[in-house]
Short mmCIF file of C-alpha atoms in Angstrom, two decimals:
data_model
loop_
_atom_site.label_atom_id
_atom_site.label_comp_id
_atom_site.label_asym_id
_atom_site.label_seq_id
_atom_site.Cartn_x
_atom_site.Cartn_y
_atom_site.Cartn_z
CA UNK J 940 -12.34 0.25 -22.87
CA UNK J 941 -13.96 -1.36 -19.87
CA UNK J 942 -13.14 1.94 -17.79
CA UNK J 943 -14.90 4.07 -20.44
CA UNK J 944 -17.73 1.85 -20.47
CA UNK J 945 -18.31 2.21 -17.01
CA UNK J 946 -18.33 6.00 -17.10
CA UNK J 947 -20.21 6.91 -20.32
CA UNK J 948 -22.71 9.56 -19.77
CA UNK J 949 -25.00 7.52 -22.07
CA UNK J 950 -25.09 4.47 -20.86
CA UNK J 951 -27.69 2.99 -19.52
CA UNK J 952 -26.67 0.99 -16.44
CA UNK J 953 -23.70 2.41 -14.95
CA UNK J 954 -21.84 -1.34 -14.12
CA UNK J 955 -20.42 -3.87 -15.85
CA UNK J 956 -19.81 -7.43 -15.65
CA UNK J 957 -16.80 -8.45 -12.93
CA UNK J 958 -15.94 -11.52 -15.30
CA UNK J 959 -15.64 -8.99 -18.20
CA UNK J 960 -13.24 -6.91 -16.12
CA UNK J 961 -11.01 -10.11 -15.15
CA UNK J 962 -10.95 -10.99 -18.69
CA UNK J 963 -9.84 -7.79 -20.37
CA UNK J 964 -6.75 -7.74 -17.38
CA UNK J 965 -5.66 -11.31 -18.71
CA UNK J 966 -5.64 -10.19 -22.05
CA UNK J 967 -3.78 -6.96 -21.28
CA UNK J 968 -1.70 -8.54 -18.73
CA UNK J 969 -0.88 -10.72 -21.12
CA UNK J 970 -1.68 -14.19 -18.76
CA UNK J 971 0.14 -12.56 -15.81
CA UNK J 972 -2.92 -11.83 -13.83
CA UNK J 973 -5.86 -14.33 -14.26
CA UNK J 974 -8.11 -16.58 -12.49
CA UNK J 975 -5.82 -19.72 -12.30
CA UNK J 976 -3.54 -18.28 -9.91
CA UNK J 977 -3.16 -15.47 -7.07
CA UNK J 978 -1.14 -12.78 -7.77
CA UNK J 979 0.34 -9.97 -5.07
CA UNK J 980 -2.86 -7.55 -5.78
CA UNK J 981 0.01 -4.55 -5.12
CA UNK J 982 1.29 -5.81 -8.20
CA UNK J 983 -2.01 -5.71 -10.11
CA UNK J 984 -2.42 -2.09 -8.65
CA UNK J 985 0.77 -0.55 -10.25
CA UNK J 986 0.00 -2.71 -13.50
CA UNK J 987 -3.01 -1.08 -13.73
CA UNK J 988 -2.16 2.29 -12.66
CA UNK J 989 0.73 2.36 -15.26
CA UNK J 990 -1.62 0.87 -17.88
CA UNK J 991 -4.52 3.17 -17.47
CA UNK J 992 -1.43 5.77 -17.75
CA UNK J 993 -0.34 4.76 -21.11
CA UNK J 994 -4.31 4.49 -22.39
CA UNK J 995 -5.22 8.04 -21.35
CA UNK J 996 -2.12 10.11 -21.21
CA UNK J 997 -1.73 13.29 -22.68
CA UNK J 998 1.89 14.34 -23.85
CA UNK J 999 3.84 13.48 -20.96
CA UNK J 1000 1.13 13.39 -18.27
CA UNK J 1001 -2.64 11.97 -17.41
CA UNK J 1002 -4.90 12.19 -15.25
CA UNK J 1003 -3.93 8.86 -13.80
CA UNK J 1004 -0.52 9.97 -12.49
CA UNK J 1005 -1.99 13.75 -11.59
CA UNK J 1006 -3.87 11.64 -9.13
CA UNK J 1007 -1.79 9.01 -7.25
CA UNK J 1008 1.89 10.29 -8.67
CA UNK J 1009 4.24 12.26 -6.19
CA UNK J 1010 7.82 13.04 -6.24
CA UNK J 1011 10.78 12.23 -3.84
CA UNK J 1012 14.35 13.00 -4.13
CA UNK J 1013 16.61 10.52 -3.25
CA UNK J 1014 20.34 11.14 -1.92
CA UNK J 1015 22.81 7.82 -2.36
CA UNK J 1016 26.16 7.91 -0.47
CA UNK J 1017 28.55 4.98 -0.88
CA UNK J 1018 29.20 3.54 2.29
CA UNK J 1019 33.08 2.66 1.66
CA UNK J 1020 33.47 6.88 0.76
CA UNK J 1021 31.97 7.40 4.53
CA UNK J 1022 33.94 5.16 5.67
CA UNK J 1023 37.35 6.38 4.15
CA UNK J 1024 36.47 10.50 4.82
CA UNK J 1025 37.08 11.12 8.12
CA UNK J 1026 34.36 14.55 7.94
CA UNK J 1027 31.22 12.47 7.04
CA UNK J 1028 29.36 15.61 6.28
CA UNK J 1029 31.92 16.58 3.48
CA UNK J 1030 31.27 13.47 1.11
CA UNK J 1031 28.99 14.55 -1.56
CA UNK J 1032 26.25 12.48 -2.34
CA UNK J 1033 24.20 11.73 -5.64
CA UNK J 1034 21.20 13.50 -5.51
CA UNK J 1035 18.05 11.76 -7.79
CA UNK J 1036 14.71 13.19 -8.01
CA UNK J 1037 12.32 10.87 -8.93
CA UNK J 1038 8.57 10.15 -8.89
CA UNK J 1039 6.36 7.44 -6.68
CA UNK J 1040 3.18 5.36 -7.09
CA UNK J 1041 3.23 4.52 -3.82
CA UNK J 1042 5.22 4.32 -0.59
CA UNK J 1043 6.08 1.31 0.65
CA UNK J 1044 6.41 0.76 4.21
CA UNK J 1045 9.18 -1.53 6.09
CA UNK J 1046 7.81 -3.24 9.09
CA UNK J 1047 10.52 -3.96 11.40
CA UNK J 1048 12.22 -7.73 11.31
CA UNK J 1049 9.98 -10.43 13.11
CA UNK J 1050 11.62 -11.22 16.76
CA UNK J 1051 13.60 -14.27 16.50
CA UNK J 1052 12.47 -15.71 20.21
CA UNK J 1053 9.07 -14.57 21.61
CA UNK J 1054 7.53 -15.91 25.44
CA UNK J 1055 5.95 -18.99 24.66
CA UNK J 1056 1.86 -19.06 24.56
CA UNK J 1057 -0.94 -21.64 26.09
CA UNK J 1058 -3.77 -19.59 24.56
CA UNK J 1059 -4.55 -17.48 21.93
CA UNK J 1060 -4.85 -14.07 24.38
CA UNK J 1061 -1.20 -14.92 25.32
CA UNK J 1062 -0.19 -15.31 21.30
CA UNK J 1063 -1.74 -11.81 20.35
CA UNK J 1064 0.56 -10.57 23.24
CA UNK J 1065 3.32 -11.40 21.67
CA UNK J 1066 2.87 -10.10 17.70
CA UNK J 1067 4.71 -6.81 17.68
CA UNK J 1068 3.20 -3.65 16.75
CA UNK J 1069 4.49 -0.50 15.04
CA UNK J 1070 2.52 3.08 14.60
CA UNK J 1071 2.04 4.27 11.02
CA UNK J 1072 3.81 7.58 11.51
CA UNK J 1073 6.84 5.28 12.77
CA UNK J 1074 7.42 3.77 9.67
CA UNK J 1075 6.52 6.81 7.44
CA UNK J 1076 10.13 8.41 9.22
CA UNK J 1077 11.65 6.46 6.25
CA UNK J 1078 10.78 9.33 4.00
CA UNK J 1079 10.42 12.17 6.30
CA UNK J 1080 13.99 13.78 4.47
CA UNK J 1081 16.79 12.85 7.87
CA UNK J 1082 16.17 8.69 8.12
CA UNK J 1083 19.13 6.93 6.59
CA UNK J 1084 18.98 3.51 5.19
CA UNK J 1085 21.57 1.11 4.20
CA UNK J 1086 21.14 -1.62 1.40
CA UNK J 1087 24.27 -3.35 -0.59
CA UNK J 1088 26.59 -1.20 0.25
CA UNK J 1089 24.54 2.45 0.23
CA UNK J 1090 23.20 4.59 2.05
CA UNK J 1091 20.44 6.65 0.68
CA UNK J 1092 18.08 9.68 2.25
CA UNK J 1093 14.25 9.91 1.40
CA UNK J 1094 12.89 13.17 1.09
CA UNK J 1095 9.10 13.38 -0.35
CA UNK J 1096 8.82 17.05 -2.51
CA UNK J 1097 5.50 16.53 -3.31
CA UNK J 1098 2.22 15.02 -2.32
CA UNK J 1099 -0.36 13.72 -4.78
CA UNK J 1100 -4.25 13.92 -4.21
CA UNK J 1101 -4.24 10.19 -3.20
CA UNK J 1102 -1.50 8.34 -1.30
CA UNK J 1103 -1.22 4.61 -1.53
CA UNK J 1104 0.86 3.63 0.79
CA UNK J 1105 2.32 -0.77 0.55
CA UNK J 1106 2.85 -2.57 3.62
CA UNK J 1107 5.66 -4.70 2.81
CA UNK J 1108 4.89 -8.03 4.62
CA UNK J 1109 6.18 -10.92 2.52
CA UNK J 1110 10.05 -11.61 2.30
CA UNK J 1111 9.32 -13.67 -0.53
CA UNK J 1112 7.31 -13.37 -3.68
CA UNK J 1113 5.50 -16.59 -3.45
CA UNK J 1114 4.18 -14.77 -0.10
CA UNK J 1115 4.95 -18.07 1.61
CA UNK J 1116 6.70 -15.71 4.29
CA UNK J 1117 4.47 -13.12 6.42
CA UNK J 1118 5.19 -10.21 8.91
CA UNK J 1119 2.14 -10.49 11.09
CA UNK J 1120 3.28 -7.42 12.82
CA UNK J 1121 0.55 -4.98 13.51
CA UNK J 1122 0.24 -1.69 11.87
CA UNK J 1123 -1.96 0.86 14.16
CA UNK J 1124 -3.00 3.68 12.65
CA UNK J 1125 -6.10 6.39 12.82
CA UNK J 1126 -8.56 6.50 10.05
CA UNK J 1127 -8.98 10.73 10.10
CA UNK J 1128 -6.82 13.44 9.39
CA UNK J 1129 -3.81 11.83 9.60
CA UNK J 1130 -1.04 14.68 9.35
CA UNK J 1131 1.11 13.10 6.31
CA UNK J 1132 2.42 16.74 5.61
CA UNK J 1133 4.11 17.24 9.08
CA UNK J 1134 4.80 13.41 9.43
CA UNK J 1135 6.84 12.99 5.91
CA UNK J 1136 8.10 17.03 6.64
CA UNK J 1137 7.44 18.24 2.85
CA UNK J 1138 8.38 21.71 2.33
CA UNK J 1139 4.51 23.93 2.13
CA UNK J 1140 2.76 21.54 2.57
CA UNK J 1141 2.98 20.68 6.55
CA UNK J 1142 -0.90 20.99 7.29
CA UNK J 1143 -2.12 18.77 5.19
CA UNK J 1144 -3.74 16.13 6.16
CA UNK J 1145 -5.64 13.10 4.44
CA UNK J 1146 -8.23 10.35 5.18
CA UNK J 1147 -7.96 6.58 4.73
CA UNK J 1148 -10.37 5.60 2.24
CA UNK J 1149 -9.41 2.05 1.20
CA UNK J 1150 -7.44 -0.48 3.04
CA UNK J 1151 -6.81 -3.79 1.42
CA UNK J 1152 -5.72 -6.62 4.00
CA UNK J 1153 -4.66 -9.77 4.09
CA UNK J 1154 -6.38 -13.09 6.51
CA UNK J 1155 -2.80 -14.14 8.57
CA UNK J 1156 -0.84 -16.98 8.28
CA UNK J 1157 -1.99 -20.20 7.68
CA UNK J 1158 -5.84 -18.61 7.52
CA UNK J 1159 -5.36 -17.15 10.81
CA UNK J 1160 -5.69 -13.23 11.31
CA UNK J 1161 -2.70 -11.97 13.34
CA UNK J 1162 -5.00 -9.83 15.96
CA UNK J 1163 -8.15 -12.24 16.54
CA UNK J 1164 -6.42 -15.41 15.91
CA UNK J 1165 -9.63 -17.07 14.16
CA UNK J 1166 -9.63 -19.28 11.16
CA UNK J 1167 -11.38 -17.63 8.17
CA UNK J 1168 -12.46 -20.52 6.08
CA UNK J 1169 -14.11 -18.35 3.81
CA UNK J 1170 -10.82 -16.57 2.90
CA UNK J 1171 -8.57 -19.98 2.59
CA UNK J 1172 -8.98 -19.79 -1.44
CA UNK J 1173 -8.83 -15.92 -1.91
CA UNK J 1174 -6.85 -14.56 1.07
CA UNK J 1175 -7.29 -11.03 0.33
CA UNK J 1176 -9.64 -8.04 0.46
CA UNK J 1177 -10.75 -4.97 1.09
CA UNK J 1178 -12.59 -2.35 3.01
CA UNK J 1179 -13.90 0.05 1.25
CA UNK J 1180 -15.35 3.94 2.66
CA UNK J 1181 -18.25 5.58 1.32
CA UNK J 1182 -19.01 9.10 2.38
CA UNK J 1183 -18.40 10.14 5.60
CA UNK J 1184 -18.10 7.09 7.77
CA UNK J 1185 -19.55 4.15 6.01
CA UNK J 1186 -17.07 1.24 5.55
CA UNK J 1187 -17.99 -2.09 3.22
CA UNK J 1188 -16.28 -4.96 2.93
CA UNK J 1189 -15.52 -6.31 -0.54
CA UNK J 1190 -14.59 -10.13 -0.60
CA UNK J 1191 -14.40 -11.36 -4.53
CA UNK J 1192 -18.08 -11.00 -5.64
CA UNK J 1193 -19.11 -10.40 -1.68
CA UNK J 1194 -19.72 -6.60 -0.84
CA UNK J 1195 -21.43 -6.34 3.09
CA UNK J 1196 -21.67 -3.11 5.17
CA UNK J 1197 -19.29 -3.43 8.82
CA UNK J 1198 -18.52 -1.18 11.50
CA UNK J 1199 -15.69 1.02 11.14
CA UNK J 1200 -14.16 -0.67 14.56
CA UNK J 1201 -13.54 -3.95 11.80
CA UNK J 1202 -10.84 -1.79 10.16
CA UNK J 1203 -8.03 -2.78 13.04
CA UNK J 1204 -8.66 -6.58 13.10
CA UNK J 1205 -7.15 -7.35 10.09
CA UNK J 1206 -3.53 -7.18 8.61
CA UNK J 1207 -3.05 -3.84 6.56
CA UNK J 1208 -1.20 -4.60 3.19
CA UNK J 1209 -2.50 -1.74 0.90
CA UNK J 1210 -3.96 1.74 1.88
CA UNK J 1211 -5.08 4.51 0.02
CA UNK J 1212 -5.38 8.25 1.52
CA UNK J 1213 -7.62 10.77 0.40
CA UNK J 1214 -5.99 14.64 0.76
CA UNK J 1215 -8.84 16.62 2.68
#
């Protein structure tokens, strides 16, 4: 209702109230998003997505999910059948082929013993970074990964209009555990065709149009290393593109234009790509 609201060709002003919009996800949410307590806003992103889904769909299908939906196919070999075939490549795996919201990316493990640091120059040194197109190889169709006992192979068949792609930094879900490791990445035509190796579709490239962070640990960010106070209640927002290169920064109520440079001083935890 809210979303139709917003976009009626009839209405006057083209905007509603932000309280409104909080209320009408409580009710839908039924209490599991509100204003009495933070929630992982990945979470709130699929809820909606999904929701919006069910409200609009068409058959099988929406516009929603002919949006933001892909497809993958996933291969699953047991890892005691490897073990016991002595020709790997002749153990047949179980081939699923399923669709995706979003990809969600795996930032390598947090080093156990790092140099210790007098300043804050010498602590940036030591937070680890990791290029985007290094941990989109998880889906690029020749990665392996192993979980409980399985091994399973990504392969991405088809890419959507818009790509939202999860940083997973929290190994637990009260978030009380962070990855500060820094994700580098460009902001233009970033070659997720070649990168993710999906069959027809290797020159296309996309544009990063939203990218939702989070202030590090403890209200410090993880590549300036100063304390945010005005992000110690609400640790999370976003920068948001409009047009060709101008960037805003949306903070709650608090929307401000910044310099496309303010991107990379923050902790990625949500982006979305737009297909050019």
């Amino acid at each position: 209702m809210v979303v139709r609201r917003m976009w009626h060709a009839r209405r006057f002003k083209a905007h509603i109230s932000p309280h409104e919009c909080v209320q009408e996800i409580v009710v839908l949410s039924k209490g599991r998003f509100g204003l009495d307590k933070e929630a992982d806003p990945f979470e709130l992103l699929v809820w909606m997505l999904n929701t919006l889904h069910g409200m609009v769909r068409k058959k099988k299908t929406s516009v929603v999910y002919e949006t933001v939906r892909g497809e993958m196919q996933v291969a699953t070999w047991k890892v005691q059948d490897m073990l016991q075939d002595d020709m790997v490549e002749d153990v047949e795996a179980t081939i699923l082929t399923m669709p995706f919201l979003a990809l969600s990316l795996e930032l390598p493990p947090t080093p156990l013993f790092t140099h210790p640091s007098t300043d804050d120059e010498d602590e940036r040194a030591n937070i680890p970074q990791v290029a985007l197109g290094t941990l989109l190889q998880r889906y690029n169709g020749t990665t392996t990964v192993e979980t409980n006992g399985l091994v399973r192979q990504y392969t991405v068949t088809n890419l959507p209009a818009y790509i939202v792609c999860h940083v997973k930094r929290f190994t637990k879900h009260n978030m009380s555990e962070k990855n500060l490791t820094v994700v580098n990445f460009p902001v233009r035509n970033v070659p997720f065709g070649d990168l993710l190796h999906v069959h027809g579709s290797t020159s296309v490239t996309y544009d990063l149009v939203v990218n939702v962070c989070h202030v590090g640990h403890q209200g410090k960010s993880a590549v300036d290393g100063a304390v945010l106070t005005e992000f110690e209640e609400s640790p999370f927002f976003a920068y948001v593109r409009q047009g060709e290169n101008l960037w805003f920064r949306v903070h709650d109520l608090q929307v401000e234009p910044v310099m496309p440079q303010m991107l990379f001083l923050s902790d990625s935890y949500i982006q979305v790509w737009q297909r050019n």
